[in-house]
Amino acid sequence: MEKARESLNKLELIASSRDVGISKGLEIIEYSNSDFAGCQDSKRSTSGYIYMLAGGAISWKSIKQALIAPSTMK
């Protein structure tokens, strides 16, 4: 019963302080990166991206490129 009372007290505290808190901005930040011929076996490059919102990842992808690039300029 004591655990239930503690939980109820915590819920009451959370409910009474809805307008108080620390928040990060709602700015979406995108990071991207790639390598050149990073796979030693196939010599294919890998590229990827991640989108962050409020400090957490909301979308990401990493993929090995289908074609082998002969240089970084092509």
GROMACS .gro file of N, CA and C in nm:
model
  222
    1MET      N    1   0.082  -0.120   0.000
    1MET     CA    2   0.000   0.000   0.000
    1MET      C    3   0.086   0.126   0.000
    2GLU      N    4   0.202   0.117   0.063
    2GLU     CA    5   0.292   0.232   0.068
    2GLU      C    6   0.341   0.270  -0.072
    3LYS      N    7   0.373   0.171  -0.155
    3LYS     CA    8   0.418   0.198  -0.293
    3LYS      C    9   0.308   0.267  -0.373
    4ALA      N   10   0.184   0.225  -0.352
    4ALA     CA   11   0.071   0.288  -0.421
    4ALA      C   12   0.057   0.434  -0.380
    5ARG      N   13   0.074   0.463  -0.253
    5ARG     CA   14   0.064   0.601  -0.202
    5ARG      C   15   0.177   0.686  -0.260
    6GLU      N   16   0.299   0.631  -0.267
    6GLU     CA   17   0.412   0.704  -0.326
    6GLU      C   18   0.385   0.735  -0.473
    7SER      N   19   0.334   0.637  -0.545
    7SER     CA   20   0.303   0.657  -0.687
    7SER      C   21   0.196   0.764  -0.705
    8LEU      N   22   0.093   0.760  -0.622
    8LEU     CA   23  -0.013   0.860  -0.629
    8LEU      C   24   0.041   1.000  -0.599
    9ASN      N   25   0.128   1.010  -0.500
    9ASN     CA   26   0.190   1.139  -0.466
    9ASN      C   27   0.271   1.194  -0.584
   10LYS      N   28   0.344   1.106  -0.652
   10LYS     CA   29   0.424   1.149  -0.767
   10LYS      C   30   0.334   1.196  -0.881
   11LEU      N   31   0.225   1.123  -0.904
   11LEU     CA   32   0.131   1.163  -1.009
   11LEU      C   33   0.066   1.298  -0.977
   12GLU      N   34   0.033   1.320  -0.850
   12GLU     CA   35  -0.026   1.447  -0.810
   12GLU      C   36   0.074   1.561  -0.830
   13LEU      N   37   0.200   1.536  -0.799
   13LEU     CA   38   0.304   1.637  -0.819
   13LEU      C   39   0.320   1.671  -0.967
   14ILE      N   40   0.323   1.569  -1.050
   14ILE     CA   41   0.335   1.592  -1.194
   14ILE      C   42   0.215   1.669  -1.247
   15ALA      N   43   0.095   1.632  -1.205
   15ALA     CA   44  -0.027   1.698  -1.251
   15ALA      C   45  -0.032   1.844  -1.206
   16SER      N   46   0.021   1.874  -1.089
   16SER     CA   47   0.016   2.010  -1.037
   16SER      C   48   0.126   2.100  -1.093
   17SER      N   49   0.221   2.044  -1.164
   17SER     CA   50   0.332   2.125  -1.216
   17SER      C   51   0.345   2.113  -1.368
   18ARG      N   52   0.232   2.110  -1.436
   18ARG     CA   53   0.233   2.096  -1.582
   18ARG      C   54   0.301   2.214  -1.652
   19ASP      N   55   0.287   2.333  -1.593
   19ASP     CA   56   0.343   2.452  -1.658
   19ASP      C   57   0.489   2.477  -1.621
   20VAL      N   58   0.548   2.391  -1.542
   20VAL     CA   59   0.687   2.405  -1.500
   20VAL      C   60   0.768   2.295  -1.567
   21GLY      N   61   0.882   2.331  -1.619
   21GLY     CA   62   0.965   2.226  -1.679
   21GLY      C   63   1.081   2.283  -1.758
   22ILE      N   64   1.165   2.195  -1.799
   22ILE     CA   65   1.279   2.229  -1.881
   22ILE      C   66   1.252   2.170  -2.018
   23SER      N   67   1.270   2.248  -2.119
   23SER     CA   68   1.246   2.194  -2.253
   23SER      C   69   1.353   2.244  -2.350
   24LYS      N   70   1.381   2.162  -2.446
   24LYS     CA   71   1.467   2.205  -2.556
   24LYS      C   72   1.376   2.263  -2.662
   25GLY      N   73   1.431   2.343  -2.748
   25GLY     CA   74   1.353   2.400  -2.856
   25GLY      C   75   1.303   2.293  -2.951
   26LEU      N   76   1.203   2.327  -3.027
   26LEU     CA   77   1.146   2.232  -3.123
   26LEU      C   78   1.208   2.252  -3.261
   27GLU      N   79   1.337   2.275  -3.262
   27GLU     CA   80   1.410   2.290  -3.387
   27GLU      C   81   1.453   2.153  -3.438
   28ILE      N   82   1.429   2.128  -3.566
   28ILE     CA   83   1.473   2.002  -3.626
   28ILE      C   84   1.615   2.022  -3.677
   29ILE      N   85   1.704   1.933  -3.636
   29ILE     CA   86   1.845   1.939  -3.677
   29ILE      C   87   1.875   1.814  -3.758
   30GLU      N   88   1.942   1.832  -3.871
   30GLU     CA   89   1.976   1.719  -3.958
   30GLU      C   90   2.127   1.706  -3.966
   31TYR      N   91   2.174   1.584  -3.950
   31TYR     CA   92   2.316   1.552  -3.967
   31TYR      C   93   2.325   1.450  -4.080
   32SER      N   94   2.428   1.463  -4.162
   32SER     CA   95   2.450   1.363  -4.267
   32SER      C   96   2.599   1.338  -4.280
   33ASN      N   97   2.633   1.223  -4.334
   33ASN     CA   98   2.773   1.186  -4.349
   33ASN      C   99   2.782   1.077  -4.454
   34SER      N  100   2.900   1.061  -4.509
   34SER     CA  101   2.926   0.951  -4.602
   34SER      C  102   3.074   0.919  -4.599
   35ASP      N  103   3.107   0.803  -4.648
   35ASP     CA  104   3.248   0.767  -4.661
   35ASP      C  105   3.276   0.735  -4.807
   36PHE      N  106   3.401   0.717  -4.840
   36PHE     CA  107   3.439   0.684  -4.977
   36PHE      C  108   3.501   0.545  -4.976
   37ALA      N  109   3.434   0.452  -5.043
   37ALA     CA  110   3.482   0.314  -5.055
   37ALA      C  111   3.511   0.253  -4.918
   38GLY      N  112   3.418   0.275  -4.824
   38GLY     CA  113   3.438   0.228  -4.687
   38GLY      C  114   3.430   0.078  -4.671
   39CYS      N  115   3.357   0.010  -4.758
   39CYS     CA  116   3.347  -0.136  -4.749
   39CYS      C  117   3.471  -0.197  -4.814
   40GLN      N  118   3.550  -0.266  -4.737
   40GLN     CA  119   3.674  -0.325  -4.788
   40GLN      C  120   3.649  -0.432  -4.892
   41ASP      N  121   3.539  -0.505  -4.880
   41ASP     CA  122   3.510  -0.614  -4.974
   41ASP      C  123   3.459  -0.563  -5.108
   42SER      N  124   3.358  -0.477  -5.105
   42SER     CA  125   3.294  -0.433  -5.230
   42SER      C  126   3.342  -0.297  -5.279
   43LYS      N  127   3.414  -0.224  -5.195
   43LYS     CA  128   3.461  -0.087  -5.226
   43LYS      C  129   3.346   0.012  -5.244
   44ARG      N  130   3.229  -0.025  -5.196
   44ARG     CA  131   3.115   0.066  -5.205
   44ARG      C  132   3.116   0.163  -5.087
   45SER      N  133   3.062   0.282  -5.113
   45SER     CA  134   3.054   0.386  -5.011
   45SER      C  135   2.925   0.371  -4.931
   46THR      N  136   2.924   0.428  -4.812
   46THR     CA  137   2.806   0.429  -4.726
   46THR      C  138   2.770   0.574  -4.697
   47SER      N  139   2.642   0.605  -4.701
   47SER     CA  140   2.596   0.738  -4.664
   47SER      C  141   2.475   0.725  -4.574
   48GLY      N  142   2.452   0.831  -4.497
   48GLY     CA  143   2.339   0.826  -4.405
   48GLY      C  144   2.303   0.963  -4.352
   49TYR      N  145   2.190   0.966  -4.282
   49TYR     CA  146   2.144   1.090  -4.221
   49TYR      C  147   2.068   1.057  -4.093
   50ILE      N  148   2.051   1.159  -4.010
   50ILE     CA  149   1.967   1.149  -3.890
   50ILE      C  150   1.902   1.285  -3.866
   51TYR      N  151   1.774   1.285  -3.833
   51TYR     CA  152   1.700   1.406  -3.796
   51TYR      C  153   1.674   1.399  -3.646
   52MET      N  154   1.703   1.511  -3.578
   52MET     CA  155   1.686   1.520  -3.434
   52MET      C  156   1.582   1.627  -3.402
   53LEU      N  157   1.499   1.600  -3.301
   53LEU     CA  158   1.401   1.695  -3.251
   53LEU      C  159   1.403   1.689  -3.099
   54ALA      N  160   1.426   1.802  -3.036
   54ALA     CA  161   1.431   1.811  -2.889
   54ALA      C  162   1.531   1.712  -2.830
   55GLY      N  163   1.642   1.693  -2.898
   55GLY     CA  164   1.748   1.606  -2.847
   55GLY      C  165   1.731   1.459  -2.875
   56GLY      N  166   1.625   1.420  -2.945
   56GLY     CA  167   1.601   1.279  -2.974
   56GLY      C  168   1.591   1.254  -3.123
   57ALA      N  169   1.633   1.136  -3.165
   57ALA     CA  170   1.627   1.099  -3.306
   57ALA      C  171   1.482   1.072  -3.346
   58ILE      N  172   1.439   1.131  -3.458
   58ILE     CA  173   1.303   1.106  -3.507
   58ILE      C  174   1.304   1.034  -3.641
   59SER      N  175   1.416   1.038  -3.712
   59SER     CA  176   1.428   0.967  -3.839
   59SER      C  177   1.575   0.948  -3.871
   60TRP      N  178   1.610   0.831  -3.926
   60TRP     CA  179   1.749   0.806  -3.963
   60TRP      C  180   1.755   0.699  -4.069
   61LYS      N  181   1.865   0.700  -4.143
   61LYS     CA  182   1.885   0.599  -4.246
   61LYS      C  183   2.034   0.591  -4.278
   62SER      N  184   2.079   0.471  -4.302
   62SER     CA  185   2.216   0.446  -4.346
   62SER      C  186   2.207   0.343  -4.457
   63ILE      N  187   2.276   0.369  -4.567
   63ILE     CA  188   2.265   0.280  -4.682
   63ILE      C  189   2.399   0.268  -4.753
   64LYS      N  190   2.428   0.148  -4.797
   64LYS     CA  191   2.546   0.126  -4.880
   64LYS      C  192   2.506   0.162  -5.022
   65GLN      N  193   2.583   0.248  -5.086
   65GLN     CA  194   2.549   0.294  -5.220
   65GLN      C  195   2.556   0.180  -5.321
   66ALA      N  196   2.466   0.184  -5.419
   66ALA     CA  197   2.454   0.076  -5.516
   66ALA      C  198   2.571   0.072  -5.615
   67LEU      N  199   2.623   0.189  -5.650
   67LEU     CA  200   2.731   0.196  -5.748
   67LEU      C  201   2.864   0.225  -5.680
   68ILE      N  202   2.971   0.181  -5.741
   68ILE     CA  203   3.105   0.209  -5.690
   68ILE      C  204   3.151   0.340  -5.752
   69ALA      N  205   3.182   0.438  -5.668
   69ALA     CA  206   3.228   0.568  -5.718
   69ALA      C  207   3.378   0.561  -5.745
   70PRO      N  208   3.421   0.600  -5.866
   70PRO     CA  209   3.563   0.594  -5.897
   70PRO      C  210   3.644   0.703  -5.826
   71SER      N  211   3.577   0.811  -5.781
   71SER     CA  212   3.644   0.916  -5.705
   71SER      C  213   3.539   0.990  -5.623
   72THR      N  214   3.584   1.080  -5.538
   72THR     CA  215   3.490   1.157  -5.456
   72THR      C  216   3.425   1.269  -5.537
   73MET      N  217   3.474   1.299  -5.654
   73MET     CA  218   3.422   1.408  -5.736
   73MET      C  219   3.311   1.363  -5.830
   74LYS      N  220   3.285   1.235  -5.843
   74LYS     CA  221   3.184   1.188  -5.939
   74LYS      C  222   3.058   1.144  -5.869
   0.00000   0.00000   0.00000
